[in-house]
Structures are given as C-alpha cells and as structure tokens.
mmCIF file of C-alpha atoms and ligand atoms in Angstrom:
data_model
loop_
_atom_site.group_PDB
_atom_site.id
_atom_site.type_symbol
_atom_site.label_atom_id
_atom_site.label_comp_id
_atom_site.label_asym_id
_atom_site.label_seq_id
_atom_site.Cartn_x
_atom_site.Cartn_y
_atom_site.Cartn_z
ATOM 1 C CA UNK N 1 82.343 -278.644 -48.535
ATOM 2 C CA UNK N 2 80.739 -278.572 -51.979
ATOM 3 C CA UNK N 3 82.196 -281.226 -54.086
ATOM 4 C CA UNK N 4 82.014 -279.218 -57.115
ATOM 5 C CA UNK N 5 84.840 -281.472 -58.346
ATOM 6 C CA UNK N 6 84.980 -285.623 -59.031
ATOM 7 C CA UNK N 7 88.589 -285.548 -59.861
ATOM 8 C CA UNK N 8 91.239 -283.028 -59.107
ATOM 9 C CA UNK N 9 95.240 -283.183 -60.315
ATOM 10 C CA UNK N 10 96.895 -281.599 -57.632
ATOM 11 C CA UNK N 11 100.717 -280.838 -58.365
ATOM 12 C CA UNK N 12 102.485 -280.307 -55.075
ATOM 13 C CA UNK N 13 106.014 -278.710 -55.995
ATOM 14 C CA UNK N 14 109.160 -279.448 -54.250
ATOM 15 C CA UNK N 15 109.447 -276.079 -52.348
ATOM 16 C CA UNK N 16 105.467 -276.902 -50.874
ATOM 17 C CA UNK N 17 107.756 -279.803 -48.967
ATOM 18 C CA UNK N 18 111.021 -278.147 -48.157
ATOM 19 C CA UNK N 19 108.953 -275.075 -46.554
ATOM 20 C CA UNK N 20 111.694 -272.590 -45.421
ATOM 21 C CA UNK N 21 114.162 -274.948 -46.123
ATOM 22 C CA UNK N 22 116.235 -274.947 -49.157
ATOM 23 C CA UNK N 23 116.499 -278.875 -49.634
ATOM 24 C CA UNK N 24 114.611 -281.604 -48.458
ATOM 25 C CA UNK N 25 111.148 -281.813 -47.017
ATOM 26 C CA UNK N 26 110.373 -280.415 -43.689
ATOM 27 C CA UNK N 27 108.268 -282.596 -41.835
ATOM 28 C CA UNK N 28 105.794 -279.754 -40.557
ATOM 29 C CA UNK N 29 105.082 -279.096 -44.382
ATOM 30 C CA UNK N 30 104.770 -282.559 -45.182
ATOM 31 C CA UNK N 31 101.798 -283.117 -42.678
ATOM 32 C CA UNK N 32 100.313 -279.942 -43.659
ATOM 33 C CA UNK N 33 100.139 -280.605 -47.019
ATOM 34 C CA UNK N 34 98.925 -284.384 -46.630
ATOM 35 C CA UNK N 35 96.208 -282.924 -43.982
ATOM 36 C CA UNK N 36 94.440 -280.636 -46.546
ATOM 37 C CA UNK N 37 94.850 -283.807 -48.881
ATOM 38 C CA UNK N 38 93.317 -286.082 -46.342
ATOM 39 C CA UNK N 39 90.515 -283.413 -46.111
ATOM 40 C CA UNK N 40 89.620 -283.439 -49.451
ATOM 41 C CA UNK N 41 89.787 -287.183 -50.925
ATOM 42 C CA UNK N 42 87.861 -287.533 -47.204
ATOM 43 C CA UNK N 43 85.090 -285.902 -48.884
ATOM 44 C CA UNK N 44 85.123 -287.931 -51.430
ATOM 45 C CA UNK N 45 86.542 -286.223 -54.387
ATOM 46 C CA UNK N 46 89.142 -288.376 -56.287
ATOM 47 C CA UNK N 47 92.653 -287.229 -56.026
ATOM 48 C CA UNK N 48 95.338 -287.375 -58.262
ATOM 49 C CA UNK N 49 98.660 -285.702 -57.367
ATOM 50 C CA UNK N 50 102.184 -284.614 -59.411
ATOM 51 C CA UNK N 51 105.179 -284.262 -57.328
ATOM 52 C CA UNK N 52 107.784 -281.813 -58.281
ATOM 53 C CA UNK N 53 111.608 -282.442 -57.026
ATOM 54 C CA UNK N 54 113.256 -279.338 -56.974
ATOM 55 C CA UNK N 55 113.746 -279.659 -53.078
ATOM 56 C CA UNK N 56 115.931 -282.250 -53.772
ATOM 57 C CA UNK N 57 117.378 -281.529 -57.247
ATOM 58 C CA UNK N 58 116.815 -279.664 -60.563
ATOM 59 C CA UNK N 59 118.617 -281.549 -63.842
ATOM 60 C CA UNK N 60 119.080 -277.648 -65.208
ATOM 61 C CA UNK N 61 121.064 -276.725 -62.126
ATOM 62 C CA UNK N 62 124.039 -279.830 -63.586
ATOM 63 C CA UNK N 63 123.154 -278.860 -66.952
ATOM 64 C CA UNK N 64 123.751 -275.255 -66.744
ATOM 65 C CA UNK N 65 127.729 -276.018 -64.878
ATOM 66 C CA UNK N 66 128.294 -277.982 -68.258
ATOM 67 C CA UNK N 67 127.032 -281.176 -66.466
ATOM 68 C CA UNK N 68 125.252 -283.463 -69.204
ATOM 69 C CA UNK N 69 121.267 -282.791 -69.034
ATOM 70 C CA UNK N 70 119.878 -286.188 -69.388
ATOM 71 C CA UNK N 71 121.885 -287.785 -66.653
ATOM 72 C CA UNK N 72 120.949 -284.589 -64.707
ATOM 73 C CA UNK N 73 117.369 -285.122 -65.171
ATOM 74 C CA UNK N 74 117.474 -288.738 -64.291
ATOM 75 C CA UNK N 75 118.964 -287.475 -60.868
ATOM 76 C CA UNK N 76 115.844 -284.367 -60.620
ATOM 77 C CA UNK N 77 113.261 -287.119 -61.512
ATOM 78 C CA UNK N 78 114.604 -289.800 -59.052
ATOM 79 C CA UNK N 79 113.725 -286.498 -56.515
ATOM 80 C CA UNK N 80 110.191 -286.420 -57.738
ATOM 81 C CA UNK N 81 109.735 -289.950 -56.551
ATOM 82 C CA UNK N 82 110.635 -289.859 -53.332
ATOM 83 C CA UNK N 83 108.458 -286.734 -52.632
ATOM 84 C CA UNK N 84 105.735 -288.811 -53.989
ATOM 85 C CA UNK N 85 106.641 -291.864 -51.659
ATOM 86 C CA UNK N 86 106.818 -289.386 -48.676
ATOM 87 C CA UNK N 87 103.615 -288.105 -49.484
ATOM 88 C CA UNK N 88 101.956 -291.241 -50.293
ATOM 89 C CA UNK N 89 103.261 -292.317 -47.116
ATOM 90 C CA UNK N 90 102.029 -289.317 -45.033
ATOM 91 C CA UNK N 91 98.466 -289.890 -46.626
ATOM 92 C CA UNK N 92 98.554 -293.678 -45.313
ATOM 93 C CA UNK N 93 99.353 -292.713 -41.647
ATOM 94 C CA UNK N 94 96.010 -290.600 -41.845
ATOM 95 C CA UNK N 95 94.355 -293.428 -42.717
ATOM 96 C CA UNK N 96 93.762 -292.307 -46.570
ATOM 97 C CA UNK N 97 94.222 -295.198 -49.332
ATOM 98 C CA UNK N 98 97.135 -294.273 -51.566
ATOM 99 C CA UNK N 99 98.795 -295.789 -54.079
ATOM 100 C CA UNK N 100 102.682 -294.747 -55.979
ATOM 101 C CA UNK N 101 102.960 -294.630 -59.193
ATOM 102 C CA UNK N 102 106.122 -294.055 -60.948
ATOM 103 C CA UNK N 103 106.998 -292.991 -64.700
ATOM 104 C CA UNK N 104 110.108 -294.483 -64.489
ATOM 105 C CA UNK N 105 109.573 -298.111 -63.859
ATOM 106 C CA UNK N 106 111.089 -299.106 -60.832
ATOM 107 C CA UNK N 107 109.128 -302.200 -59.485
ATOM 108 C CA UNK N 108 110.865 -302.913 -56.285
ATOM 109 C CA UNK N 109 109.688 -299.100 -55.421
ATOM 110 C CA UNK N 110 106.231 -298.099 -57.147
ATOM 111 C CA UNK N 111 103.842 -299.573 -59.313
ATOM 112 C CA UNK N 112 104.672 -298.626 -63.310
ATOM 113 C CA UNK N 113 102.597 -295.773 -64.315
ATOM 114 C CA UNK N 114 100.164 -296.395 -66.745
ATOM 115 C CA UNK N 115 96.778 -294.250 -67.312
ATOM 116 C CA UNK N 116 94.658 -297.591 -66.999
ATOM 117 C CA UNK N 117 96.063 -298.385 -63.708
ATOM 118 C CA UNK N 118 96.073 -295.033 -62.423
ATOM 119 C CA UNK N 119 92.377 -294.783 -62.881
ATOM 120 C CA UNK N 120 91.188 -297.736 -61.768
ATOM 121 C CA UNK N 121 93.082 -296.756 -58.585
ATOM 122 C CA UNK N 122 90.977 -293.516 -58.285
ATOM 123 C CA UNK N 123 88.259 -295.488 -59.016
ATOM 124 C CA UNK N 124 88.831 -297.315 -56.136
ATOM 125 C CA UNK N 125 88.990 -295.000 -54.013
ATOM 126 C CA UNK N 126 93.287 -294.490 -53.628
ATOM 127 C CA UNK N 127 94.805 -290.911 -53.671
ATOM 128 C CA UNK N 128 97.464 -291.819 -56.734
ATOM 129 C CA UNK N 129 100.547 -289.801 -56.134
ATOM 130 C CA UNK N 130 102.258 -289.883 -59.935
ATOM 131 C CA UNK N 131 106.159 -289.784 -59.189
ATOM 132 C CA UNK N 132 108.452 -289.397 -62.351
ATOM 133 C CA UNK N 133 107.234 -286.985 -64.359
ATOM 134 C CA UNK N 134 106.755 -288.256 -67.646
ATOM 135 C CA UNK N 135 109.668 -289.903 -67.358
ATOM 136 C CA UNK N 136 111.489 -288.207 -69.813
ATOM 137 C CA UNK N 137 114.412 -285.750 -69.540
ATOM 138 C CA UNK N 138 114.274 -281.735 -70.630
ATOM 139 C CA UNK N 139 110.330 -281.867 -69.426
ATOM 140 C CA UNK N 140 109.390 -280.155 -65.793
ATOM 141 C CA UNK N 141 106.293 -281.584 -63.450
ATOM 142 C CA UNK N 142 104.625 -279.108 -64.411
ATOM 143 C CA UNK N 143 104.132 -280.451 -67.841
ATOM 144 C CA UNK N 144 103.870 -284.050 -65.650
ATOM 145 C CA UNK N 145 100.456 -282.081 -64.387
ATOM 146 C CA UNK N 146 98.881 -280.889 -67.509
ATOM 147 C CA UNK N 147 99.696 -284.585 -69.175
ATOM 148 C CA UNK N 148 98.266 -286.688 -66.252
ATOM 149 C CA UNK N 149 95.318 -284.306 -66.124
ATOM 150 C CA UNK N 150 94.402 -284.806 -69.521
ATOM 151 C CA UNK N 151 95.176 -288.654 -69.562
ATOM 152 C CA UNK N 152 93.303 -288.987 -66.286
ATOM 153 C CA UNK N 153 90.065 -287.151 -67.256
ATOM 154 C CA UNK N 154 90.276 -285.087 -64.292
ATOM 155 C CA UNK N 155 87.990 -281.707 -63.953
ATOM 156 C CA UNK N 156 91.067 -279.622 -63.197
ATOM 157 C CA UNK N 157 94.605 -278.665 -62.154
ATOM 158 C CA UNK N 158 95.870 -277.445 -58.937
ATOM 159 C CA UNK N 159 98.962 -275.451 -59.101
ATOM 160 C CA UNK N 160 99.563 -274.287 -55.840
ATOM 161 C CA UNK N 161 102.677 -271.641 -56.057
ATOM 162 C CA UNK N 162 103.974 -268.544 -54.098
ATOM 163 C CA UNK N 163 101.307 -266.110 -55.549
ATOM 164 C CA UNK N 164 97.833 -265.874 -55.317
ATOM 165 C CA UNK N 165 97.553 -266.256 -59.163
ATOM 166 C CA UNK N 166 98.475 -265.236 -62.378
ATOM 167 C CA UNK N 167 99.364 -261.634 -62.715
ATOM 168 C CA UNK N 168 99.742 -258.631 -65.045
ATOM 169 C CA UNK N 169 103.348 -258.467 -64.030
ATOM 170 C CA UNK N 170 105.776 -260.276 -61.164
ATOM 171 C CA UNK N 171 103.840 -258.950 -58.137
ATOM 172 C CA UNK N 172 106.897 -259.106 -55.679
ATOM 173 C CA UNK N 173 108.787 -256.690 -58.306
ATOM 174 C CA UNK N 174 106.193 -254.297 -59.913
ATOM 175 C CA UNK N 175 103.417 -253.056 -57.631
ATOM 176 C CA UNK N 176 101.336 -252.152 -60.419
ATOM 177 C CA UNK N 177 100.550 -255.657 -61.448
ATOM 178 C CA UNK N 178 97.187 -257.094 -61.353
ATOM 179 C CA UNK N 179 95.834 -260.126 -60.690
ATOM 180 C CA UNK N 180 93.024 -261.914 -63.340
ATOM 181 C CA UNK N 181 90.230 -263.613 -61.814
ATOM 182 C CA UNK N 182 90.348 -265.849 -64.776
ATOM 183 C CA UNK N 183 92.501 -265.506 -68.223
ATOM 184 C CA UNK N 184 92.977 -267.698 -71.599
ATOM 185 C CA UNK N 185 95.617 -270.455 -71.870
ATOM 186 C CA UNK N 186 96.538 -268.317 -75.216
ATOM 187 C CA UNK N 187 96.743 -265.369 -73.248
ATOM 188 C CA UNK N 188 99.401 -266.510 -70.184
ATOM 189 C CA UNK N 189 101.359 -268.016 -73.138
ATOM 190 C CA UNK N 190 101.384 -264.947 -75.597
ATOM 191 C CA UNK N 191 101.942 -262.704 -72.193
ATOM 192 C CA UNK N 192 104.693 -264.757 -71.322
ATOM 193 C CA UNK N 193 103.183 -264.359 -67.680
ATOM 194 C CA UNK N 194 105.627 -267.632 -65.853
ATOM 195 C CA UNK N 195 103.678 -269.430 -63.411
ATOM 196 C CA UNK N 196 104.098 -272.905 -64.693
ATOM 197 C CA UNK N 197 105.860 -273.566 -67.823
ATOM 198 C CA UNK N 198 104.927 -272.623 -71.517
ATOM 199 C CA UNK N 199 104.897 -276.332 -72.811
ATOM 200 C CA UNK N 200 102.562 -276.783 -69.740
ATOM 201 C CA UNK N 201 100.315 -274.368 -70.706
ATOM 202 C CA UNK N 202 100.058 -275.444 -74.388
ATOM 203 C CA UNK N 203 99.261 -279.073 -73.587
ATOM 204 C CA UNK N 204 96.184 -277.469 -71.605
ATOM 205 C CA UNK N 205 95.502 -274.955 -74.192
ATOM 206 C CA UNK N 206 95.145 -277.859 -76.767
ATOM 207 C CA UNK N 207 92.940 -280.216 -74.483
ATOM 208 C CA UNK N 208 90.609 -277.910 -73.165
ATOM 209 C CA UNK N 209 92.324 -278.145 -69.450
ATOM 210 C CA UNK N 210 91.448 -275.880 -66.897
ATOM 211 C CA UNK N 211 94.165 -274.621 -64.253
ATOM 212 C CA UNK N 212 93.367 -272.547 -60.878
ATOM 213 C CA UNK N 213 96.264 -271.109 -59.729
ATOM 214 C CA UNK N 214 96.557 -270.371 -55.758
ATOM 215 C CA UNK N 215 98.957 -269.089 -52.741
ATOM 216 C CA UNK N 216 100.231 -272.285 -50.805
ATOM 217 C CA UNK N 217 99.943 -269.915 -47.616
ATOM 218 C CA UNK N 218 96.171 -269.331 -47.972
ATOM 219 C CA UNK N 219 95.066 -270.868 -44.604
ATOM 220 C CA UNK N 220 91.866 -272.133 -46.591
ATOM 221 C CA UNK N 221 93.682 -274.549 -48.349
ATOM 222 C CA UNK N 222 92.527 -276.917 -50.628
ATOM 223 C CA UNK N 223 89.391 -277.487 -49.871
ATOM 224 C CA UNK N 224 88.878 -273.683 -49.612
ATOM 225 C CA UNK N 225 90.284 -273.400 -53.655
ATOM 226 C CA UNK N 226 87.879 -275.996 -54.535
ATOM 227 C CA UNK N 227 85.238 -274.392 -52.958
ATOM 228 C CA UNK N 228 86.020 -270.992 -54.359
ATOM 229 C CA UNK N 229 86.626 -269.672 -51.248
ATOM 230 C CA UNK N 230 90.617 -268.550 -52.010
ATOM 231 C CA UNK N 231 92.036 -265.640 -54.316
ATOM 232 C CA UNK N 232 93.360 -267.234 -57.482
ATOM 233 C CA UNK N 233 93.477 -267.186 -61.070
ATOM 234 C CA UNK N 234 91.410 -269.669 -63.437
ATOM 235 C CA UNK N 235 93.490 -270.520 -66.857
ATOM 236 C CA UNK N 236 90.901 -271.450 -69.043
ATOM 237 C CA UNK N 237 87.586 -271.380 -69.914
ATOM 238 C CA UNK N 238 85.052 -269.155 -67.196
ATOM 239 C CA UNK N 239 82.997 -271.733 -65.186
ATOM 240 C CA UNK N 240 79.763 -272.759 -66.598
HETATM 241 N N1 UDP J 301 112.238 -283.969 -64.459
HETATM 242 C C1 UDP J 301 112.448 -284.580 -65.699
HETATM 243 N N2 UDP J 301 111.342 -284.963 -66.447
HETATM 244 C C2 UDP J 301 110.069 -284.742 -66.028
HETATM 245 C C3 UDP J 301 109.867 -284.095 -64.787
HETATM 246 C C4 UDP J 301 110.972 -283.720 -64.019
HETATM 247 O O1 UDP J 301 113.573 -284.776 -66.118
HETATM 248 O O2 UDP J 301 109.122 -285.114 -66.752
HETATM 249 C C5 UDP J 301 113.412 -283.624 -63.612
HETATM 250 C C6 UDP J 301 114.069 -282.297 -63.985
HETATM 251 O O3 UDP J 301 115.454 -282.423 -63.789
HETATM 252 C C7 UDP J 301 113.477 -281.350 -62.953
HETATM 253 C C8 UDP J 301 113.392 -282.233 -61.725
HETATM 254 O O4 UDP J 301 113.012 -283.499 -62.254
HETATM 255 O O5 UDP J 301 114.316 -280.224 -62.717
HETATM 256 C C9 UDP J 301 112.420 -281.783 -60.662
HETATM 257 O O6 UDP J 301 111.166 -281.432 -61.227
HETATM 258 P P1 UDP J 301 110.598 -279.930 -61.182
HETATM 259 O O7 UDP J 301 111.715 -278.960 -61.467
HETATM 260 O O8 UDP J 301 109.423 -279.860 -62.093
HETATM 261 O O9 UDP J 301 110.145 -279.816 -59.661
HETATM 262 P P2 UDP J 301 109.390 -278.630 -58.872
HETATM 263 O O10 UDP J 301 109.928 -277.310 -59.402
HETATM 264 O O11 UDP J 301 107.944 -278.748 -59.153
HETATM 265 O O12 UDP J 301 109.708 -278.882 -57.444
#
C-alpha cells in the first residue's frame, strides 16, 4: 500500500460499532474495524482516531424529552469513551501500540488529552484513540474530528458514514442525486449537503483541512480509501 499519508484522523462513529444493532458494539464490527486499523498503522502511517457514542447514547435524544442538555451530553460523551477504550483495546490484542486519551479527565481511566501528549504518542509509534470529544457539551465528534485534526497536524480526515460520499441530494431518497468526486468546504456548508455537521465543516473550512468521505461497507477499507482505491468524496482542496 502506498503510504501517501504520515498521519490520518480517523473518526469511527458509534453505529461503525453497533453494526446492525441499535445499541452497543457488536463484537464482529469491533474486530473489523480494529483489523483495517491494524492494517494501516502496520504500514506505518500514524493513526489518530475520534470515537463517536451514539451506540450508546446521544445528549439530544434527553434534551429533546425536556431532559437538561448538559447533563445529557455528559452521559453521550461518557459513551464516546468507552468506544475508544474498546477500540484501543481491540488494537492491543492485535498486537498494535495504542494509547487512550480522554477530553474529560478521568485519570483512573485514560490519560488527559492534551495535543502535546497526543503527538508524542504518534510519534512513538501508538494508534491514539481520542475519547471525549472536546469535552464540552452541545458539540458532536464530528467537530471532535475536525479539532484533533487540526491540533494534531494530521494530512486528513476519515469520515467513514453510510454513503459513498457527499451527494447532490440524500441518495437513499432522491435517485437523481449525484455524487462529487471532490467539492469545497464552502460549498457542503452553503448546500447544506449533512454528512458531518456544519460547525465541523467550518473548523475545516477555516484551517485548510481536508475530509474524504467513504461507505463503511466498501470491502477495501481503509487502506483501500487511502490508497484511492474506494468511491468517495474529497471536501477540500483537489490533491496536488
Ligand atoms: N458529545 C458532547 N461533546 C462532544 C462530543 C460528543 O457532548 O464534544 C456527546 C453528545 O451528547 C453526543 C454524544 O456525545 O450526542 C455522542 O457523540 P456523537 O453523537 O458525535 O456520536 P456518533 O454519532 O459519531 O456515534
């Protein structure tokens, strides 16, 4: 595999765990996703990684039955870092070096995120799996992506969803939608065209952060995307 990339951000939502379940993570989707992982950071690019937590809880579900946000949030993000201990912990068992790092300190569970630590940990060779979010409530992972990204210096996000990319329209409801091989951060934003959220897209837009957005159930994977192998959408500049 061409490593055409030193450092990826890969965010791995909630749902990429769960698989056909609703809630929870499904161990046969756990060790698929920490395989194509393991494949990549075995090649030697280094890997950061977001976790998402909506497999386990989403602070807007509370929120919108009334509930109060922030304590909902706490609850969503709390989600977010056990995916990322599961998934540090699946990496481990394949022999891969991994390290947790959570937004929300909590030293009896993860080491307190901080960019300086995370780096030297990819520096080191340890796939850092960045549990949290940002640690603050009324933000999604998503965002948690686009902000690590940045802080990290990495070449790129990974936003692995449903859809092979970002298109015209919702695919699954209006079969005259398109798909772009590559579009502006201004553009999915002005489009309103959801595939990660807008405040997501605007922190890229500002920094200069490109995005590839991919199907989950492409059986090339990760190392396939990275390789430019898989159908997706680039958000962001064309590739030099
Ligand atoms: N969350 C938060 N702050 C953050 C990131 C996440 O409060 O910076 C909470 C929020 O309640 C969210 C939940 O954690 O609904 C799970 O995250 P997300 O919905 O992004 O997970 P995904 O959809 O990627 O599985």
């Amino acid at each position: 595999m061409a490593n055409a990339y030193k450092r990826i951000l890969l965010k791995v939502s909630g749902e990429a765990l769960s698989g056909d379940q609703s809630f929870g993570i499904q161990p046969e989707f756990l060790a698929g996703v920490a395989e194509q992982i393991a494949e990549v950071a075995r090649s030697g690019v280094q890997v950061a990684i977001v976790t998402g937590g909506g497999n386990i809880f989403r602070g807007m579900a509370v929120a919108a039955n009334g509930g109060d946000r922030v304590t909902a949030d706490m609850m969503g993000t709390l989600g977010t870092v056990i995916n990322a201990l599961a998934l540090s912990g699946a990496l481990v068992t394949r022999g891969i070096k991994s390290k947790v790092f959570s937004a929300t300190t909590m030293p009896s569970v993860a080491d307190t995120y901080t960019a300086r630590a995370a780096k030297a940990a990819l520096e080191d060779g340890y796939v850092v799996v960045l549990g949290g979010g940002i640690g603050n409530p009324f933000f999604t992972t998503d965002t948690a992506a686009a902000l690590r990204a940045i802080e990290l210096e990495c070449d790129i996000v990974l936003k692995g969803t449903n859809v092979d990319g970002v298109y015209s329209a919702d695919p699954k409801k209006d079969p005259k939608a398109t798909r772009y091989e590559q579009i502006s951060h201004e553009d999915v934003i002005s489009q309103n065209l959801r595939v990660m959220d807008t405040a997501a897209f605007a922190l890229a837009r500002d920094n200069n952060m490109p995005i590839i957005v991919y199907s989950l159930d492409d059986k090339e994977g990760l190392s396939g995307v990275l390789a430019g192998r898989v159908r997706s959408t680039r958000v962001g500049n064309p590739r030099k």
